[in-house]
Short mmCIF file of C-alpha atoms in Angstrom, two decimals:
data_model
loop_
_atom_site.label_atom_id
_atom_site.label_comp_id
_atom_site.label_asym_id
_atom_site.label_seq_id
_atom_site.Cartn_x
_atom_site.Cartn_y
_atom_site.Cartn_z
CA MET A 7 0.06 -0.02 -0.02
CA ARG A 8 2.81 2.35 0.87
CA LYS A 9 4.25 2.07 -2.67
CA VAL A 10 0.87 2.81 -4.15
CA CYS A 11 0.56 5.76 -1.83
CA LEU A 12 3.93 7.05 -2.78
CA ALA A 13 3.18 6.76 -6.48
CA ALA A 14 -0.12 8.54 -5.97
CA ALA A 15 1.53 11.24 -4.12
CA ALA A 16 4.15 11.75 -6.80
CA ALA A 17 1.33 11.71 -9.47
CA ALA A 18 -0.52 14.34 -7.44
CA PHE A 19 2.49 16.51 -7.29
CA VAL A 20 2.67 16.48 -11.11
CA VAL A 21 -1.06 17.21 -11.37
CA SER A 22 -0.63 20.13 -9.16
CA LEU A 23 2.38 21.22 -11.01
CA SER A 24 0.55 21.02 -14.33
CA ALA A 25 -2.48 22.90 -12.84
CA ALA A 26 -0.24 25.72 -11.71
CA ALA A 27 1.40 25.91 -15.13
CA GLN A 28 -2.06 25.98 -16.70
CA ALA A 29 -1.47 25.38 -20.45
CA GLN A 30 1.96 23.77 -19.94
CA THR A 31 2.39 20.17 -20.97
CA THR A 32 4.19 17.76 -18.72
CA LEU A 33 5.51 14.29 -19.66
CA ARG A 34 5.63 11.99 -16.66
CA ILE A 35 7.92 9.08 -17.01
CA GLY A 36 7.83 6.07 -14.55
CA LEU A 37 11.33 4.49 -13.85
CA ALA A 38 11.95 1.06 -12.40
CA GLU A 39 14.73 2.50 -10.08
CA ASP A 40 16.02 5.74 -8.68
CA PRO A 41 19.18 6.78 -10.61
CA ASP A 42 22.69 7.26 -9.06
CA MET A 43 24.56 10.49 -9.55
CA LEU A 44 23.16 12.85 -12.40
CA ASP A 45 26.87 13.45 -13.46
CA PRO A 46 27.78 11.87 -16.80
CA SER A 47 31.32 11.22 -15.48
CA LEU A 48 30.09 9.52 -12.43
CA GLY A 49 26.95 7.76 -13.49
CA ARG A 50 26.77 4.07 -14.19
CA THR A 51 23.10 3.16 -14.03
CA TYR A 52 20.63 2.38 -16.85
CA VAL A 53 17.87 4.63 -15.48
CA GLY A 54 20.41 7.32 -15.19
CA ARG A 55 21.08 7.14 -18.92
CA ILE A 56 17.31 7.54 -19.58
CA VAL A 57 17.37 10.71 -17.52
CA PHE A 58 20.53 11.98 -19.12
CA SER A 59 18.90 11.62 -22.55
CA ALA A 60 16.47 14.44 -21.57
CA PHE A 61 19.03 16.99 -20.63
CA CYS A 62 22.59 15.96 -21.80
CA ASP A 63 23.10 15.88 -25.52
CA LYS A 64 26.31 13.93 -26.71
CA LEU A 65 28.71 14.63 -29.51
CA PHE A 66 27.08 11.78 -31.47
CA ASP A 67 23.99 9.64 -31.26
CA ILE A 68 22.60 6.45 -32.82
CA ASP A 69 19.61 5.96 -34.99
CA GLU A 70 17.03 3.09 -35.10
CA LYS A 71 19.38 1.04 -37.30
CA LEU A 72 22.30 1.56 -34.90
CA ASN A 73 24.05 4.00 -37.35
CA ILE A 74 26.09 6.69 -35.61
CA VAL A 75 24.80 10.12 -36.49
CA PRO A 76 25.91 13.74 -35.44
CA GLN A 77 24.34 15.47 -32.46
CA LEU A 78 26.52 18.23 -30.80
CA ALA A 79 29.13 17.42 -33.36
CA LEU A 80 28.67 18.11 -37.06
CA SER A 81 31.17 15.67 -38.36
CA HIS A 82 34.41 13.68 -37.59
CA GLU A 83 37.41 12.53 -39.42
CA THR A 84 39.91 9.81 -38.34
CA SER A 85 43.52 9.99 -39.45
CA ALA A 86 45.03 7.38 -41.75
CA ASP A 87 46.96 5.82 -38.92
CA GLY A 88 43.90 5.70 -36.64
CA LYS A 89 45.62 7.77 -33.97
CA ALA A 90 43.68 10.91 -34.16
CA MET A 91 40.11 11.96 -34.51
CA THR A 92 39.10 15.43 -35.52
CA ILE A 93 35.61 16.56 -34.55
CA LYS A 94 33.84 19.72 -35.81
CA LEU A 95 31.24 21.08 -33.33
CA ARG A 96 27.75 22.36 -34.18
CA PRO A 97 27.75 26.20 -34.09
CA GLY A 98 25.50 28.18 -31.81
CA VAL A 99 25.15 25.58 -29.09
CA LYS A 100 24.59 26.76 -25.51
CA PHE A 101 24.78 25.07 -22.17
CA GLN A 102 21.70 25.52 -20.02
CA ASP A 103 23.48 28.21 -18.03
CA GLY A 104 23.85 30.28 -21.20
CA GLU A 105 27.53 29.51 -21.67
CA PRO A 106 28.69 28.65 -25.15
CA LEU A 107 29.66 25.08 -26.21
CA ASP A 108 32.85 25.72 -28.03
CA ALA A 109 36.05 23.80 -28.58
CA GLU A 110 37.48 24.86 -25.13
CA ALA A 111 34.30 23.54 -23.38
CA ALA A 112 34.32 20.37 -25.26
CA LYS A 113 38.01 19.81 -24.42
CA PHE A 114 37.19 20.54 -20.91
CA SER A 115 34.33 17.96 -20.78
CA ILE A 116 36.33 15.04 -22.37
CA GLU A 117 39.33 15.67 -20.06
CA ARG A 118 37.02 15.80 -17.16
CA HIS A 119 35.74 12.28 -18.15
CA MET A 120 39.24 11.12 -18.54
CA ASN A 121 40.81 12.58 -15.31
CA MET A 122 38.15 13.10 -12.75
CA PRO A 123 38.61 10.88 -9.66
CA GLY A 124 35.98 8.11 -9.74
CA SER A 125 35.10 8.72 -13.30
CA PHE A 126 33.46 5.57 -15.01
CA ARG A 127 34.47 7.03 -18.30
CA LYS A 128 38.22 6.60 -17.84
CA SER A 129 38.41 3.20 -19.43
CA GLU A 130 36.02 4.29 -22.25
CA LEU A 131 38.47 7.00 -23.16
CA ALA A 132 41.70 5.24 -22.09
CA SER A 133 43.26 5.47 -25.51
CA VAL A 134 43.03 9.26 -25.59
CA ASP A 135 46.32 10.90 -24.77
CA HIS A 136 45.12 14.46 -24.95
CA VAL A 137 42.69 16.82 -26.56
CA GLU A 138 43.73 19.78 -28.81
CA VAL A 139 41.79 22.81 -29.74
CA ILE A 140 42.22 23.39 -33.48
CA ASP A 141 39.90 26.30 -33.77
CA PRO A 142 36.86 27.78 -31.80
CA LEU A 143 34.65 24.89 -33.20
CA THR A 144 37.20 22.07 -33.86
CA ILE A 145 38.86 19.64 -31.46
CA LYS A 146 41.36 16.84 -32.12
CA LEU A 147 41.52 13.72 -29.92
CA VAL A 148 45.06 12.49 -29.98
CA LEU A 149 45.25 8.76 -29.22
CA LYS A 150 47.98 6.76 -27.66
CA THR A 151 47.03 3.77 -30.01
CA PRO A 152 44.29 3.31 -32.55
CA PHE A 153 40.87 2.65 -30.78
CA ALA A 154 38.15 1.07 -32.80
CA PRO A 155 35.27 1.72 -30.32
CA LEU A 156 36.02 5.47 -29.81
CA LEU A 157 33.13 6.84 -31.95
CA SER A 158 30.69 4.56 -30.34
CA GLN A 159 31.81 5.63 -26.93
CA LEU A 160 31.10 9.30 -27.85
CA THR A 161 27.45 8.23 -28.53
CA ASP A 162 26.95 7.79 -24.79
CA ARG A 163 28.06 9.38 -21.49
CA ALA A 164 31.60 9.89 -22.68
CA GLY A 165 30.30 12.07 -25.30
CA MET A 166 28.15 14.25 -23.07
CA MET A 167 29.24 17.83 -22.65
CA VAL A 168 28.99 19.61 -19.36
CA SER A 169 29.30 23.43 -18.67
CA PRO A 170 32.88 24.24 -17.41
CA LYS A 171 31.45 27.20 -15.52
CA ALA A 172 28.93 25.12 -13.61
CA VAL A 173 31.57 22.40 -12.86
CA LYS A 174 33.96 25.04 -11.46
CA GLU A 175 31.19 26.63 -9.38
CA GLU A 176 29.59 23.37 -8.03
CA GLY A 177 32.83 21.32 -7.64
CA ASP A 178 31.98 17.78 -6.41
CA LYS A 179 28.37 18.77 -5.98
CA PHE A 180 27.89 19.22 -9.81
CA GLY A 181 25.74 16.06 -9.80
CA LEU A 182 23.15 17.73 -7.62
CA HIS A 183 22.86 20.64 -9.99
CA PRO A 184 23.96 19.43 -13.42
CA VAL A 185 24.29 21.66 -16.44
CA CYS A 186 24.52 20.23 -19.91
CA ALA A 187 23.62 21.11 -23.56
CA GLY A 188 20.43 19.21 -23.95
CA PRO A 189 16.79 20.11 -24.53
CA TYR A 190 15.65 20.24 -20.94
CA LYS A 191 17.30 21.93 -17.88
CA PHE A 192 17.44 20.67 -14.45
CA VAL A 193 14.91 22.01 -11.89
CA GLU A 194 15.01 19.69 -8.87
CA ARG A 195 15.47 16.31 -7.57
CA VAL A 196 13.88 14.65 -4.58
CA GLN A 197 15.71 11.40 -3.93
CA GLN A 198 13.41 8.32 -4.40
CA ASP A 199 10.56 10.58 -5.34
CA ARG A 200 11.07 12.76 -8.54
CA MET A 201 13.42 14.52 -11.00
CA VAL A 202 11.95 17.61 -12.67
CA PHE A 203 13.25 19.28 -15.90
CA GLU A 204 11.84 22.14 -17.94
CA LYS A 205 12.38 23.06 -21.58
CA PHE A 206 15.52 25.01 -22.26
CA ALA A 207 14.55 28.06 -24.41
CA ASP A 208 17.98 28.26 -26.09
CA TYR A 209 18.37 24.74 -27.08
CA TRP A 210 20.05 24.33 -30.53
CA ASN A 211 17.13 22.12 -31.75
CA LYS A 212 14.32 23.92 -29.83
CA ASP A 213 11.92 23.86 -32.85
CA ASN A 214 11.54 20.09 -32.31
CA VAL A 215 10.87 20.21 -28.58
CA PHE A 216 7.15 20.43 -27.96
CA ILE A 217 6.68 19.42 -24.34
CA ASP A 218 7.25 21.96 -21.59
CA ARG A 219 8.26 19.80 -18.68
CA ILE A 220 9.39 16.24 -17.97
CA VAL A 221 9.14 14.61 -14.64
CA PHE A 222 10.81 11.24 -13.88
CA LEU A 223 9.14 9.25 -11.15
CA PRO A 224 11.06 6.13 -9.71
CA ILE A 225 8.54 3.57 -8.98
CA VAL A 226 10.10 0.12 -8.16
CA ASP A 227 7.02 -1.92 -8.33
CA ALA A 228 6.13 -2.68 -11.86
CA THR A 229 2.52 -3.32 -11.12
CA VAL A 230 2.22 0.06 -9.52
CA ARG A 231 3.98 1.66 -12.49
CA LEU A 232 1.46 0.04 -14.97
CA ALA A 233 -1.50 1.00 -12.62
CA ASN A 234 -0.41 4.63 -12.74
CA LEU A 235 -0.14 4.60 -16.49
CA LYS A 236 -3.61 3.21 -16.92
CA SER A 237 -5.04 5.61 -14.37
CA GLY A 238 -3.40 8.62 -16.10
CA GLY A 239 -0.79 9.41 -13.40
CA LEU A 240 1.97 8.50 -15.94
CA ASP A 241 2.43 8.98 -19.51
CA LEU A 242 5.34 6.48 -20.28
CA ILE A 243 6.84 3.66 -18.30
CA GLU A 244 9.89 1.49 -18.81
CA ARG A 245 10.37 -2.27 -18.09
CA VAL A 246 6.81 -3.50 -18.40
CA LEU A 247 6.73 -7.04 -17.03
CA ALA A 248 6.67 -9.68 -19.75
CA THR A 249 3.66 -11.16 -17.92
CA ASP A 250 1.77 -7.92 -18.39
CA ILE A 251 2.26 -7.67 -22.29
CA LYS A 252 -1.23 -9.03 -23.01
CA ASP A 253 -2.74 -6.63 -20.53
CA VAL A 254 -1.14 -3.63 -22.17
CA ARG A 255 -1.92 -4.78 -25.69
CA ALA A 256 -5.53 -5.31 -24.61
CA ASP A 257 -5.93 -1.64 -23.34
CA PRO A 258 -7.26 0.62 -26.02
CA ASN A 259 -5.51 3.60 -24.34
CA LEU A 260 -2.16 2.18 -24.27
CA VAL A 261 0.67 1.46 -26.68
CA LEU A 262 3.43 -1.19 -26.11
CA SER A 263 6.80 -0.21 -27.66
CA THR A 264 9.49 -2.89 -27.99
CA ALA A 265 12.99 -3.39 -29.33
CA PRO A 266 15.75 -6.00 -28.72
CA GLU A 267 18.20 -4.85 -26.07
CA LEU A 268 21.90 -4.51 -26.79
CA GLY A 269 23.04 -5.85 -23.40
CA TYR A 270 22.70 -8.71 -21.13
CA TYR A 271 21.34 -9.89 -17.77
CA GLY A 272 23.85 -11.85 -15.69
CA LEU A 273 25.40 -12.82 -12.37
CA THR A 274 28.66 -10.99 -11.64
CA ILE A 275 30.79 -13.26 -9.48
CA ASN A 276 33.09 -11.82 -6.83
CA ILE A 277 36.46 -13.52 -7.66
CA GLY A 278 39.00 -11.03 -6.35
CA ASN A 279 37.33 -7.97 -4.79
CA LYS A 280 37.82 -8.79 -1.13
CA ALA A 281 35.96 -12.02 -1.83
CA LYS A 282 35.76 -15.08 0.33
CA GLY A 283 34.10 -18.38 -0.39
CA ALA A 284 34.02 -21.34 -2.83
CA LEU A 285 32.97 -19.20 -5.84
CA SER A 286 36.12 -17.17 -5.66
CA GLN A 287 38.39 -20.03 -5.07
CA SER A 288 37.76 -22.31 -8.10
CA GLU A 289 36.36 -21.82 -11.62
CA LYS A 290 34.94 -25.36 -11.23
CA VAL A 291 32.48 -24.08 -8.58
CA ARG A 292 31.36 -21.26 -10.92
CA GLN A 293 31.02 -23.67 -13.84
CA ALA A 294 28.92 -25.99 -11.70
CA LEU A 295 26.61 -23.02 -10.91
CA ASP A 296 26.30 -22.22 -14.54
CA LEU A 297 25.48 -25.87 -15.36
CA ALA A 298 22.82 -25.98 -12.68
CA ILE A 299 20.84 -23.18 -14.50
CA ASP A 300 18.28 -23.98 -17.10
CA ARG A 301 18.11 -20.69 -19.11
CA GLU A 302 15.19 -21.60 -21.28
CA ALA A 303 13.03 -22.73 -18.31
CA LEU A 304 13.93 -19.49 -16.57
CA ASN A 305 12.83 -17.62 -19.72
CA GLN A 306 9.54 -19.46 -19.74
CA VAL A 307 8.73 -19.12 -16.04
CA VAL A 308 9.61 -15.49 -15.52
CA PHE A 309 9.20 -14.00 -18.85
CA ASN A 310 6.72 -16.21 -20.72
CA GLY A 311 9.44 -16.97 -23.25
CA GLU A 312 9.67 -13.38 -24.46
CA PHE A 313 13.46 -13.05 -23.81
CA THR A 314 16.47 -14.68 -25.37
CA PRO A 315 18.59 -17.08 -23.39
CA GLY A 316 22.28 -16.26 -23.78
CA ASN A 317 25.84 -17.15 -22.45
CA GLN A 318 27.80 -14.18 -23.82
CA TRP A 319 28.01 -10.45 -23.49
CA VAL A 320 26.14 -9.99 -26.84
CA SER A 321 22.97 -11.87 -27.98
CA PRO A 322 22.82 -14.63 -30.41
CA THR A 323 21.66 -12.18 -33.14
CA HIS A 324 24.70 -9.87 -32.81
CA PRO A 325 27.41 -9.98 -35.46
CA TYR A 326 29.98 -10.62 -32.76
CA TYR A 327 28.26 -13.46 -31.09
CA GLN A 328 30.44 -16.55 -31.01
CA SER A 329 28.35 -19.42 -32.32
CA ALA A 330 31.20 -21.95 -31.59
CA PHE A 331 30.11 -21.53 -27.98
CA PRO A 332 26.41 -22.07 -27.75
CA VAL A 333 24.37 -22.00 -24.49
CA GLN A 334 24.98 -25.30 -22.67
CA PRO A 335 22.05 -27.34 -21.53
CA ARG A 336 21.36 -27.84 -17.86
CA ASN A 337 23.36 -30.71 -16.39
CA VAL A 338 22.94 -31.18 -12.70
CA GLU A 339 25.01 -34.36 -12.45
CA LYS A 340 27.92 -32.72 -14.25
CA ALA A 341 27.56 -29.81 -11.74
CA LYS A 342 27.69 -32.06 -8.75
CA ALA A 343 30.80 -33.77 -10.24
CA LEU A 344 32.62 -30.40 -10.71
CA LEU A 345 31.80 -29.42 -7.04
CA LYS A 346 33.26 -32.65 -5.99
CA GLU A 347 36.42 -32.12 -8.06
CA ALA A 348 36.67 -28.70 -6.48
CA GLY A 349 36.68 -30.38 -3.07
CA VAL A 350 34.26 -27.87 -1.60
CA ALA A 351 32.01 -28.64 1.51
CA LEU A 352 28.35 -29.05 0.56
CA PRO A 353 26.03 -27.22 0.52
CA VAL A 354 28.06 -24.19 -0.93
CA SER A 355 26.74 -21.19 0.84
CA ILE A 356 26.43 -18.11 -1.42
CA ASP A 357 25.36 -14.49 -0.65
CA TYR A 358 23.29 -13.48 -3.59
CA MET A 359 22.69 -9.69 -3.91
CA VAL A 360 19.69 -8.69 -5.95
CA PRO A 361 18.20 -5.21 -6.56
CA LYS A 362 14.54 -4.96 -5.59
CA GLY A 363 11.96 -5.45 -8.39
CA ALA A 364 9.44 -8.23 -9.08
CA GLU A 365 11.33 -9.67 -12.10
CA ASN A 366 14.61 -9.46 -10.44
CA GLU A 367 13.33 -11.32 -7.42
CA ALA A 368 11.62 -13.91 -9.63
CA VAL A 369 14.82 -14.61 -11.47
CA ALA A 370 16.81 -15.02 -8.29
CA GLN A 371 14.22 -17.39 -6.86
CA VAL A 372 14.25 -19.60 -9.90
CA VAL A 373 18.26 -19.61 -9.89
CA GLN A 374 18.08 -20.40 -6.19
CA SER A 375 15.78 -23.32 -6.62
CA MET A 376 17.74 -24.83 -9.64
CA ALA A 377 21.06 -24.36 -7.92
CA ALA A 378 19.89 -26.06 -4.75
CA GLU A 379 19.52 -29.39 -6.74
CA ALA A 380 23.30 -29.25 -7.50
CA GLY A 381 24.42 -28.53 -3.90
CA PHE A 382 24.24 -24.71 -3.63
CA ASP A 383 22.60 -23.00 -0.67
CA ILE A 384 21.83 -19.43 -2.06
CA LYS A 385 20.73 -16.74 0.25
CA ILE A 386 19.00 -14.02 -1.55
CA ARG A 387 19.71 -10.49 -0.20
CA LEU A 388 17.21 -7.94 -1.60
CA ILE A 389 18.55 -4.40 -1.62
CA GLU A 390 17.74 -0.98 -2.98
CA PHE A 391 19.05 -0.47 -6.38
CA ALA A 392 21.54 2.49 -5.99
CA THR A 393 22.83 0.97 -2.80
CA SER A 394 23.51 -2.23 -4.60
CA PHE A 395 26.06 -0.50 -6.80
CA LYS A 396 27.87 0.95 -3.82
CA GLN A 397 28.19 -2.52 -2.11
CA ALA A 398 29.16 -4.02 -5.46
CA GLN A 399 32.10 -1.60 -5.84
CA ALA A 400 33.08 -2.25 -2.26
CA GLY A 401 33.19 -5.90 -2.81
CA GLU A 402 30.43 -6.65 -0.38
CA PHE A 403 28.88 -9.57 -2.26
CA GLN A 404 29.52 -13.11 -3.63
CA ILE A 405 26.99 -12.86 -6.54
CA PHE A 406 25.52 -9.54 -7.87
CA GLN A 407 22.53 -10.19 -10.16
CA ILE A 408 22.37 -7.13 -12.49
CA ASN A 409 21.47 -6.09 -16.03
CA TRP A 410 23.62 -4.11 -18.52
CA SER A 411 21.68 -2.16 -20.98
CA GLY A 412 24.40 -2.52 -23.67
CA ARG A 413 26.40 -0.62 -26.16
CA ILE A 414 26.56 -0.92 -30.04
CA ASP A 415 30.22 -1.99 -30.05
CA PRO A 416 31.06 -5.35 -28.28
CA ASP A 417 33.92 -3.52 -26.38
CA GLY A 418 31.28 -1.64 -24.49
CA ASN A 419 29.72 -4.90 -23.11
CA SER A 420 33.03 -6.54 -22.20
CA HIS A 421 36.13 -4.38 -21.45
CA VAL A 422 34.59 -2.29 -18.59
CA PHE A 423 33.52 -5.38 -16.70
CA LEU A 424 36.28 -7.90 -17.62
CA HIS A 425 39.57 -6.11 -17.93
CA THR A 426 41.81 -5.97 -14.85
CA GLY A 427 41.19 -2.85 -12.94
CA ALA A 428 38.34 -1.60 -15.22
CA PRO A 429 35.90 0.78 -13.33
CA GLN A 430 32.91 -1.68 -13.49
CA ASN A 431 34.89 -4.84 -12.83
CA ASP A 432 33.08 -5.21 -9.52
CA GLY A 433 34.19 -8.79 -9.07
CA GLY A 434 37.93 -8.01 -9.34
CA TYR A 435 38.43 -10.51 -12.24
CA SER A 436 41.97 -10.51 -13.74
CA ASN A 437 43.40 -12.66 -16.48
CA PRO A 438 46.41 -11.24 -18.40
CA GLU A 439 45.55 -13.24 -21.48
CA ALA A 440 41.91 -11.92 -21.53
CA ASP A 441 43.34 -8.32 -21.02
CA LYS A 442 45.57 -8.66 -24.04
CA LEU A 443 42.87 -9.82 -26.32
CA MET A 444 40.52 -7.01 -25.25
CA GLU A 445 43.31 -4.66 -25.88
CA GLU A 446 44.11 -5.99 -29.30
CA ALA A 447 40.40 -5.89 -30.27
CA ARG A 448 40.51 -2.15 -29.68
CA LEU A 449 43.22 -1.65 -32.15
CA THR A 450 41.48 -2.67 -35.35
CA ASP A 451 38.45 -1.83 -37.24
CA ASP A 452 38.59 -5.07 -39.26
CA VAL A 453 35.49 -7.13 -38.26
CA ALA A 454 36.93 -10.46 -39.10
CA GLN A 455 40.07 -9.69 -37.02
CA ARG A 456 38.09 -8.42 -34.15
CA LYS A 457 35.73 -11.34 -34.19
CA ALA A 458 38.69 -13.87 -34.13
CA LEU A 459 40.00 -12.00 -31.09
CA TYR A 460 36.65 -12.04 -29.35
CA GLU A 461 36.41 -15.75 -30.17
CA LYS A 462 39.50 -16.38 -28.05
CA LEU A 463 38.33 -14.07 -25.30
CA THR A 464 34.95 -15.98 -25.22
CA LYS A 465 36.67 -19.16 -24.65
CA ILE A 466 38.65 -17.83 -21.76
CA VAL A 467 35.73 -16.12 -20.00
CA LEU A 468 33.42 -19.09 -20.43
CA ASN A 469 36.05 -21.12 -18.69
CA ASP A 470 36.78 -18.50 -15.99
CA GLU A 471 33.12 -17.53 -15.52
CA PRO A 472 33.59 -14.12 -13.89
CA ILE A 473 30.06 -13.34 -15.15
CA ILE A 474 27.41 -15.99 -15.76
CA TYR A 475 25.43 -14.54 -18.66
CA LEU A 476 21.67 -15.64 -18.49
CA TYR A 477 19.67 -13.95 -21.08
CA HIS A 478 19.00 -10.88 -23.35
CA ARG A 479 15.95 -8.82 -22.74
CA LYS A 480 13.41 -7.36 -25.00
CA LEU A 481 12.91 -3.72 -24.08
CA LEU A 482 9.22 -3.38 -23.07
CA PHE A 483 7.95 0.35 -22.84
CA ALA A 484 4.38 1.32 -22.68
CA HIS A 485 2.89 4.79 -23.10
CA THR A 486 -0.47 6.45 -23.36
CA LYS A 487 -1.94 7.11 -26.78
CA LYS A 488 -1.90 10.70 -25.90
CA LEU A 489 1.88 10.53 -26.44
CA GLU A 490 2.83 10.94 -30.11
CA GLY A 491 6.04 10.19 -31.97
CA TYR A 492 7.55 7.73 -29.49
CA LYS A 493 9.87 5.25 -30.99
CA GLN A 494 11.78 2.61 -28.88
CA MET A 495 15.50 2.42 -29.58
CA PRO A 496 17.69 -0.63 -28.93
CA ASP A 497 19.79 1.35 -26.36
CA GLY A 498 16.69 1.58 -24.12
CA LEU A 499 16.83 5.32 -23.89
CA VAL A 500 13.82 7.78 -24.13
CA ARG A 501 14.57 10.32 -26.79
CA VAL A 502 12.30 13.42 -26.09
CA ILE A 503 12.94 15.31 -29.42
CA GLY A 504 9.71 15.36 -31.60
CA LEU A 505 7.53 13.96 -28.85
CA LYS A 506 4.04 15.61 -28.44
CA LEU A 507 1.20 15.16 -25.86
CA LYS A 508 -2.36 15.54 -27.23
#
């Protein structure tokens, strides 16, 4: 009841807001979690990326077919040796504090991503040696080595531009009052309740912004999110439950919008980040846990068969998927034999950290039940979403069940989690041979060469099992028919340009 009341209160806030603004239009978006810091250098959550898309434009973006297209940049050119990228900026762009987005500001933003303590963008821009200002609207990224994924990295948070003036004024509090160069400017945030943005009058593409305000409302319970959408308290929600698809499609006032997700859902295993326990001691124990899980049964039980079982960081439909390593069928007897070979005492007790949410909990319960048959005693620990990331970074887990929304380049789904010392390598995995393969895959644009390198990497990772990949989601968004122009993109973000409310 409390969740329903909270959601109702948040919706009531928006209604009163709208009434006060009279003719103003307000788009209300229901999120499955409350984001972490609203600072593109420090953010690492999927819901945070959804919020960023409303107020932080990037140098480049992607279209529905995953082509990279200009946004704050007009064009780019890579040198013949692959060690420099020259980027021409769009003229006349302003930050939401009125400051101009010029080459100096772009240089500042990229260097902040590269050098700021705690920045999650460091590994994404690790190949960049320095940034040069060529003229007032041109910058050059000078690289230490060629870096195939660079352009794709600039379509996400590493390509978001922040106001140098605001950063200098706010210091380490910038994430509490963020200033970017996007269509909406930050108004306020109340943790676990709402984030409010209003249209930026001097936005470079303002003629295609038709909604006055956007309010993001974190509502963890998917049933409550859907109820608020049906009642008119929300206009758009993310992560509709797979079991609610029929209900949404049957409602004449709602539209279901879907797309295949670029990422994966998996179990991050704590191998070396202050970890203790059988999972960290032997890959045979991790392999046994993998073999205890029936991915197709999991898909049917929790998701009505709507998702795609998987065992890699890209889905079976991705060009870089390694078909030589298909999903293994469940084999409880082999799992038991591996545990015996590992010499561990049974049952193997495991702390299993799971962010709150109906589907998250259902997945964990199915894994728990399946694993028990092989000799595992999994203790599920439900935790608030943002807190789970803090505990993951601190190594306070044995298994962390988490989704990665994905990137268009396979490097974006692998390096940041698997390379030694990478910022989101929460489990402390380290394999010098795997590191070398990931580094080599960054040096070439040749698809065949990169795929051969990733094939070798896949073999290593599937043996070491630092992450047990489970499945690839179908993005399930729903919105009222009053919202026009919405298209679901494979990266799972909500692009607000062109949207209208009737």
